[in-house]
GROMACS .gro file of C-alpha atoms in nm:
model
  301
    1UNK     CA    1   1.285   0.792   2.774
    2UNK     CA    2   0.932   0.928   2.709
    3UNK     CA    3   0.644   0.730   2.596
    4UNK     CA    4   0.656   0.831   2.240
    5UNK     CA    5   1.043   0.746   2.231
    6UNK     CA    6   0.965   0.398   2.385
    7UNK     CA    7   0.645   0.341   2.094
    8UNK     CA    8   0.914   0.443   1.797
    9UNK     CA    9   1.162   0.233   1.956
   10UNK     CA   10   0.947  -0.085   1.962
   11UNK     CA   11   0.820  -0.059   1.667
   12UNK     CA   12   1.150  -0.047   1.498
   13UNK     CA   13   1.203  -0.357   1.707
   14UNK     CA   14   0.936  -0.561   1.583
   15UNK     CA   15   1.060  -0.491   1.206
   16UNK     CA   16   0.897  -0.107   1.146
   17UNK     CA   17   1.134   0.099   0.959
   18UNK     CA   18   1.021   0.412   1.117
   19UNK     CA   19   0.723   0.530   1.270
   20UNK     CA   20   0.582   0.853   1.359
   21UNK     CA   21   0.227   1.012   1.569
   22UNK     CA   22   0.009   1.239   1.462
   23UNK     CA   23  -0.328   1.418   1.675
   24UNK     CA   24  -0.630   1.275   1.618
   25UNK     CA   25  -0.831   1.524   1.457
   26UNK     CA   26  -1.052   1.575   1.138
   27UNK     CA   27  -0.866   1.589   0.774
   28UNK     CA   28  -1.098   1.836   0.658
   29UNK     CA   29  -0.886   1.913   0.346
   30UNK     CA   30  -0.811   1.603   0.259
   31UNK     CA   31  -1.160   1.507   0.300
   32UNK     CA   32  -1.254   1.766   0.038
   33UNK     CA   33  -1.004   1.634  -0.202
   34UNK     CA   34  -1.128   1.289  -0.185
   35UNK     CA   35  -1.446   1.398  -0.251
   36UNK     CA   36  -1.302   1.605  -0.542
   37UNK     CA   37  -1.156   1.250  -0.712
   38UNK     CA   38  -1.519   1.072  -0.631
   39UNK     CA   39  -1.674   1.338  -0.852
   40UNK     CA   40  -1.424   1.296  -1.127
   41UNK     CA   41  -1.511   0.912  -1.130
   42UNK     CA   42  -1.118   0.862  -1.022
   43UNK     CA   43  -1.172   0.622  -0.817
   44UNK     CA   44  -1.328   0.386  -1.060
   45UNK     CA   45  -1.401   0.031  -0.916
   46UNK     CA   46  -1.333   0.147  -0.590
   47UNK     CA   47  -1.715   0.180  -0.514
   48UNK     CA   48  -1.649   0.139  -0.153
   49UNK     CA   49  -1.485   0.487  -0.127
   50UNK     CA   50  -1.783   0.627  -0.173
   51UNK     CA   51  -1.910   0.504   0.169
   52UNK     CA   52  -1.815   0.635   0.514
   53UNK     CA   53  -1.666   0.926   0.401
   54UNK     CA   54  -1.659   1.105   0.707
   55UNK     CA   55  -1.552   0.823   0.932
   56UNK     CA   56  -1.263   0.758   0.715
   57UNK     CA   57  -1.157   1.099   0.745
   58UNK     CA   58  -1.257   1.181   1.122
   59UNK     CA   59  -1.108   0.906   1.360
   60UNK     CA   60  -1.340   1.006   1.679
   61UNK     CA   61  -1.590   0.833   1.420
   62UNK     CA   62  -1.416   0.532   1.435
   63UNK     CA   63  -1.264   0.543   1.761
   64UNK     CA   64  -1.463   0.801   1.987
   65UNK     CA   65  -1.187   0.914   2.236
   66UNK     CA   66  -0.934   0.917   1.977
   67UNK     CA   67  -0.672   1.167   2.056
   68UNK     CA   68  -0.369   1.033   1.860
   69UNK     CA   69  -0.287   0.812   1.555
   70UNK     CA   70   0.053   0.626   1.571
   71UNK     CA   71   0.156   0.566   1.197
   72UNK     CA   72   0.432   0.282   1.097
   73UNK     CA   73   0.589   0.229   0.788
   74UNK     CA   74   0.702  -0.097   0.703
   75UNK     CA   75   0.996  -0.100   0.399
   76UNK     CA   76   0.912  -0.369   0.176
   77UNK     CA   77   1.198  -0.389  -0.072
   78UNK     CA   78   1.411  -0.633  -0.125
   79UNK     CA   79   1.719  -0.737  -0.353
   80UNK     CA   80   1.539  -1.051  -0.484
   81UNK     CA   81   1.395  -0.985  -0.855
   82UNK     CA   82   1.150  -1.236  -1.064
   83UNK     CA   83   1.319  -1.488  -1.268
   84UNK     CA   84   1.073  -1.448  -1.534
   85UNK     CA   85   0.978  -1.200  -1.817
   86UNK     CA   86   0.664  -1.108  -1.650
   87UNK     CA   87   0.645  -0.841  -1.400
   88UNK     CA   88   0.501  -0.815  -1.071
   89UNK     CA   89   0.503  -0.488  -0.823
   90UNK     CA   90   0.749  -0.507  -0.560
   91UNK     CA   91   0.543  -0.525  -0.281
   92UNK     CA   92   0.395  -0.864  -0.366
   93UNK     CA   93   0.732  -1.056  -0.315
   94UNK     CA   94   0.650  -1.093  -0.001
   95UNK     CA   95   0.364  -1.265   0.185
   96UNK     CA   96   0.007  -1.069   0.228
   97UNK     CA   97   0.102  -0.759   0.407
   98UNK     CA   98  -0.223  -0.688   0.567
   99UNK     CA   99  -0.138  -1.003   0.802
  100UNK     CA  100   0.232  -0.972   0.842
  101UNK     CA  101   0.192  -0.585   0.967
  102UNK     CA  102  -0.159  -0.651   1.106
  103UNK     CA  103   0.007  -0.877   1.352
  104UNK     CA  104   0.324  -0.635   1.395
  105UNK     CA  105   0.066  -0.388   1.506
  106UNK     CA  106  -0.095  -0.593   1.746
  107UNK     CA  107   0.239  -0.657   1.898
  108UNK     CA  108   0.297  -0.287   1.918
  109UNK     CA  109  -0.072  -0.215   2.028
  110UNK     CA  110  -0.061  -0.435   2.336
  111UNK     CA  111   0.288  -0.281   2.423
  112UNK     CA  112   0.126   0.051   2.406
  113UNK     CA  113  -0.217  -0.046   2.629
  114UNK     CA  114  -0.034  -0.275   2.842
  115UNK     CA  115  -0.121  -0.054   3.133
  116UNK     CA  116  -0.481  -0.061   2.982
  117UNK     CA  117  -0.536  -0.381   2.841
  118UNK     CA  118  -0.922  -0.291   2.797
  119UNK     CA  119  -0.870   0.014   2.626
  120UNK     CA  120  -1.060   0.065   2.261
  121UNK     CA  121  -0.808   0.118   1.961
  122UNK     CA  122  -0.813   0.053   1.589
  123UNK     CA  123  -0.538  -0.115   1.398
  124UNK     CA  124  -0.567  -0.062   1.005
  125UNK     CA  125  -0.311  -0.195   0.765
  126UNK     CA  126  -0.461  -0.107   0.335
  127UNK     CA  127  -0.795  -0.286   0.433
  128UNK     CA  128  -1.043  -0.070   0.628
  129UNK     CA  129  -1.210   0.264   0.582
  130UNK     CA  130  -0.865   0.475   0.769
  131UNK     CA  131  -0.678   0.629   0.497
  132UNK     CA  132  -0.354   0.560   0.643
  133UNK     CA  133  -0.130   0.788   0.328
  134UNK     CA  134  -0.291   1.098   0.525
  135UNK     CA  135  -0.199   1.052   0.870
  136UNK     CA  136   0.198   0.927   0.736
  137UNK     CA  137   0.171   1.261   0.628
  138UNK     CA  138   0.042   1.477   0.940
  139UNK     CA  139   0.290   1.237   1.158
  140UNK     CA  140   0.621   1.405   1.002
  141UNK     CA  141   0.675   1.065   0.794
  142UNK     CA  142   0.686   1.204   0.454
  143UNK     CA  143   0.444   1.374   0.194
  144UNK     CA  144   0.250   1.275  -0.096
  145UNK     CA  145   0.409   1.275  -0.463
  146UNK     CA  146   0.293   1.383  -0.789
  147UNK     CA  147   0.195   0.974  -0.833
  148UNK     CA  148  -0.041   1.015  -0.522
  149UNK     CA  149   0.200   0.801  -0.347
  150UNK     CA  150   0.384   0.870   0.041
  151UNK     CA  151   0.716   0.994  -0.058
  152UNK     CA  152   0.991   0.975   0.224
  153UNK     CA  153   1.342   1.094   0.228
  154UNK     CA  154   1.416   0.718   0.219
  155UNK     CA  155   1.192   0.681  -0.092
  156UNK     CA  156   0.858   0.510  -0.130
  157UNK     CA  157   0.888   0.162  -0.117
  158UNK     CA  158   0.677   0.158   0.235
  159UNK     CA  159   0.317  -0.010   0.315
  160UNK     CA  160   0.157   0.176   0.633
  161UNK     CA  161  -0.021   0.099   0.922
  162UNK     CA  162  -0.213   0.298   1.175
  163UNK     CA  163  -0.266   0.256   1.542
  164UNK     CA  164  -0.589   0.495   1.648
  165UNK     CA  165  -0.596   0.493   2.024
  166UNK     CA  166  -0.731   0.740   2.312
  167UNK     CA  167  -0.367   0.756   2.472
  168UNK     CA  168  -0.289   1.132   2.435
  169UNK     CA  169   0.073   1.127   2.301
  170UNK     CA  170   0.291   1.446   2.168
  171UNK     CA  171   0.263   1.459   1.775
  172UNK     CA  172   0.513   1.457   1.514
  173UNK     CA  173   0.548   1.756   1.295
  174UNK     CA  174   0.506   1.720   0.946
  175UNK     CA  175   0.794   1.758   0.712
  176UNK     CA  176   0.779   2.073   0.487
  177UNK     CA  177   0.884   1.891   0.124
  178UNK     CA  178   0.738   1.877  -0.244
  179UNK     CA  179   0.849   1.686  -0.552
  180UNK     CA  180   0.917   2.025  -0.713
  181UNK     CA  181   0.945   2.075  -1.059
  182UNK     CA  182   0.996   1.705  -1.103
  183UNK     CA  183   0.737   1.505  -1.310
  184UNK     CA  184   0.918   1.185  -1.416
  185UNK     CA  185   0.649   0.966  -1.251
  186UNK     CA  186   0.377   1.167  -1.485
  187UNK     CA  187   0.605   1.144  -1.832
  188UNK     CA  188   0.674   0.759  -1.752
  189UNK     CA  189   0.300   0.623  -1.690
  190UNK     CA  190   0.239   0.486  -2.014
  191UNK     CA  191  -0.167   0.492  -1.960
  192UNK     CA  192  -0.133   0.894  -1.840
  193UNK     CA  193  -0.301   0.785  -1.541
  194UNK     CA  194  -0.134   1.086  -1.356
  195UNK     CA  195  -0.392   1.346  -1.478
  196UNK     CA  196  -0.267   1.607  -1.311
  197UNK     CA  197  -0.006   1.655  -1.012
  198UNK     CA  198  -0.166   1.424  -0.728
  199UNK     CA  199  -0.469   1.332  -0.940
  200UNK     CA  200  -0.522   0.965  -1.055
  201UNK     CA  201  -0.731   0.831  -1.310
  202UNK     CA  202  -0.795   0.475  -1.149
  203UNK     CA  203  -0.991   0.390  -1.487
  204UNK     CA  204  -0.630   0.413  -1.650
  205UNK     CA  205  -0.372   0.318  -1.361
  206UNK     CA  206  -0.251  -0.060  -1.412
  207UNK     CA  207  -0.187  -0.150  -1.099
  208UNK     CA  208  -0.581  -0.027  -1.031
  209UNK     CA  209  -0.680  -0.276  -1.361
  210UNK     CA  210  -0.489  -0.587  -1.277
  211UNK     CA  211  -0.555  -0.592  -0.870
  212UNK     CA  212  -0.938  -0.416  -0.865
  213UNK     CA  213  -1.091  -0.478  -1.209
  214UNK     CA  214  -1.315  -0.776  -1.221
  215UNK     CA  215  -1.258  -0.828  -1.612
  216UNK     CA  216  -0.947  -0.731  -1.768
  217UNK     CA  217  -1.030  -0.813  -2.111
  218UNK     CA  218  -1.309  -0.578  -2.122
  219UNK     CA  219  -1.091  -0.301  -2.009
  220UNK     CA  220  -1.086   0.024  -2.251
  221UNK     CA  221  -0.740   0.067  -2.142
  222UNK     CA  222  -0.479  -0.028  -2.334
  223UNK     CA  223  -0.119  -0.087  -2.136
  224UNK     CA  224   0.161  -0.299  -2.115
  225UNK     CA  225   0.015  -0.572  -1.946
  226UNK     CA  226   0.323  -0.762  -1.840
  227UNK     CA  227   0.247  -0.690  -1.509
  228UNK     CA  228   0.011  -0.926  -1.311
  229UNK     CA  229  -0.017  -0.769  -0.982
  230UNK     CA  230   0.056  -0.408  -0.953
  231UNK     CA  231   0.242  -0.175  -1.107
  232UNK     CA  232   0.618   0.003  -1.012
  233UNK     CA  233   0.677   0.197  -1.296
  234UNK     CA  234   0.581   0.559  -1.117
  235UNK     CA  235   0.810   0.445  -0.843
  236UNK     CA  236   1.123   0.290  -1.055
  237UNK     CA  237   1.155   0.668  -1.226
  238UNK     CA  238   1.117   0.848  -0.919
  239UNK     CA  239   1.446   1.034  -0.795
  240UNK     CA  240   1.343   0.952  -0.449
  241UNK     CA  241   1.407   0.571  -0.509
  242UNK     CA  242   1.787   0.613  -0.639
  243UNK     CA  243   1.935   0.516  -0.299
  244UNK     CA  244   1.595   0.347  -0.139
  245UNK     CA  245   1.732   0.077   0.160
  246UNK     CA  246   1.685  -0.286   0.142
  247UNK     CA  247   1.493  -0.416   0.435
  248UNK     CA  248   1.603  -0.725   0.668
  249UNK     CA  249   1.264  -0.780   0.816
  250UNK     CA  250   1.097  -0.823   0.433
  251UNK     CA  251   1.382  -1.044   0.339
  252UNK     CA  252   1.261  -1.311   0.571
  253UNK     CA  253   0.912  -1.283   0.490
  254UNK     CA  254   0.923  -1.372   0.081
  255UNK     CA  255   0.634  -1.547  -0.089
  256UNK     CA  256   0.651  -1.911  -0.198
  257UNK     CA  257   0.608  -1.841  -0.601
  258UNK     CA  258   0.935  -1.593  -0.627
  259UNK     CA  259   1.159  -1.889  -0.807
  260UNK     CA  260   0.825  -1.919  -1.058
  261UNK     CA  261   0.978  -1.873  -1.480
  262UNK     CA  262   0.777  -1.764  -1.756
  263UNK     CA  263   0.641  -2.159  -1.768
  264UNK     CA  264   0.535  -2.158  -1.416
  265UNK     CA  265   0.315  -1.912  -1.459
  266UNK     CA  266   0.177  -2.034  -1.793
  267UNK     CA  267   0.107  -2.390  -1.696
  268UNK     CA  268  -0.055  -2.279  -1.309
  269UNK     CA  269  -0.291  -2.515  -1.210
  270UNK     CA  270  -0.587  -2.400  -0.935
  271UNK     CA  271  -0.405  -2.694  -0.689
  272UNK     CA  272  -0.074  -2.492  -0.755
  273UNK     CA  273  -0.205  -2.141  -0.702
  274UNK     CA  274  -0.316  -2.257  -0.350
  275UNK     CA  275   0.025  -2.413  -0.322
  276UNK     CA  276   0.221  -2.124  -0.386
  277UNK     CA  277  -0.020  -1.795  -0.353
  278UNK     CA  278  -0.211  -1.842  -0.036
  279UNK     CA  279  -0.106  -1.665   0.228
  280UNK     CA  280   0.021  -1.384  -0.011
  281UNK     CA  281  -0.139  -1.063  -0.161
  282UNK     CA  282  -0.248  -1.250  -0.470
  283UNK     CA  283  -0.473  -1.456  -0.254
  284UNK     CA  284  -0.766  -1.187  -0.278
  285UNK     CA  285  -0.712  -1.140  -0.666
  286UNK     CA  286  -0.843  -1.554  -0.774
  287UNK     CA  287  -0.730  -1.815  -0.931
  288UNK     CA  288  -0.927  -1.669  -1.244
  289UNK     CA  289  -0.836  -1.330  -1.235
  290UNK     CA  290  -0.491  -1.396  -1.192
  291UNK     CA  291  -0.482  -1.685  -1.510
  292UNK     CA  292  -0.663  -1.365  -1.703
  293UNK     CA  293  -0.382  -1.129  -1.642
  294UNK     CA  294  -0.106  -1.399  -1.730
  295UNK     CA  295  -0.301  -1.519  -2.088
  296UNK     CA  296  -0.291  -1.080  -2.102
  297UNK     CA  297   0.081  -1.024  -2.054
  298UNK     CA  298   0.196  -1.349  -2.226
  299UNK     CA  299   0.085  -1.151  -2.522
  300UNK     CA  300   0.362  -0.894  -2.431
  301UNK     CA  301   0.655  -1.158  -2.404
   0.00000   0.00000   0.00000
């Protein structure tokens, strides 16, 4: 078994659903497009993506003897659905994924060094300046949709994480596929936040308002603000997602609040938020926030 074999194979151990390496090496057109959407104003809030723009798309800046990036994707649906008239993305029925595939990745990383304990690497899981989509792409995992999301042939229900490390491994080869003609994702987004085919108007996307935006009532965007934390609706229509698996691993990893009704939400307290949201993805959003995007959507129930 070679070294990349035994990497794939552990990380589909430890919970990954599939994983996949790419060289380490600048994204020079990629780059170009992100600065392309900074220009537009797409990125909105974001502020921060206007910093660092070469190191997040050059990993010797970040790592100097880079040579490959191992990319895992971790599936995060589940069968479990809200028992409530509000709507939450997917991904947050589980707890914060920056931890639970931080930690997964530390797991793998010290598998992978184990002969080098003291070697530099960088693990990056949605929160630092690595733009994992990109390198799921150049390792063979899948390639970006109309929506702007990583589209697999298993769908797109899948949060990534990158390993950069100076081990020189054999790379994937990326996949040769397209959405096609297909633009249900664009036709479904009831804020046209899609502008164009891979082009998104953060100013307009709701999962962008209700998880970035500091003060949703001020918003100029008008939307159908059942949704508190995210937004699935690009991803519900897509033809990708007809036959998307379940995962085991996210199964035993859901967050405290999913029993919550339509009165659990609309009576939270700040004790009960801290009871029941810590230790999930809502923890970053605030008590406040969060009560301002319930008092938003209860309008739409």
């Amino acid at each position: 078994m070679t070294i990349e074999q035994e990497i794939k194979e552990r990380a589909r151990s430890l919970g990954f659903f599939q994983c996949g390496i790419a060289k380490a090496e600048p994204l020079v057109d990629e780059e170009q497009k992100n600065r392309e959407m900074i220009a537009k104003g797409y990125h909105a809030y974001k502020s921060y993506l206007e910093n660092n723009i070469e190191k997040r798309f050059n990993p010797t800046l970040v790592v100097p003897e880079a040579k490959s990036v191992i990319v895992c994707l971790y599936n995060y649906l589940t069968n479990v659905h809200l028992n409530s008239d509000y709507k939450m993305a997917k991904y947050s029925f589980i707890t914060d994924y920056h931890t639970l595939i931080r930690d997964k990745l530390t797991l793998l990383a010290h598998f992978i060094h184990q002969q080098s304990p003291d070697t530099a690497y960088k693990i990056s899981v949605d929160s630092s300046i690595v733009t994992e989509k990109n390198w799921a792409v150049r390792a063979g995992l899948g390639f970006i949709g109309k929506n702007s999301l990583l589209q697999t042939p298993q769908g797109s229900y899948f949060l990534i994480g990158t390993i950069t490390t100076p081990l020189l491994l054999t790379p994937d080869t990326p996949i040769k596929a397209d959405c096609g003609a297909c633009k249900r994702c664009m036709d479904a987004c009831p804020t046209h936040a899609i502008k164009a085919p891979y082009q998104i108007d953060a100013r307009k996307c709701i999962s962008h308002l209700n998880t970035e935006a500091k003060n949703l009532e001020s918003s100029e965007v008008e939307y159908d603000s059942k949704w508190l934390i995210g937004c699935d609706i690009c991803q519900e229509v897509c033809p990708h997602n007809v036959n998307a698996p379940l995962s085991e691993d996210a199964t035993k990893h859901l967050a405290p609040f999913i029993h919550f009704k339509n009165e659990d939400f609309n009576t939270l307290s700040e004790e009960d938020f801290k009871r029941y949201f810590i230790g999930t993805c809502l923890e970053r959003r605030k008590y406040h926030h969060f009560m301002t995007s319930i008092k938003n959507a209860k309008k739409q129930l």
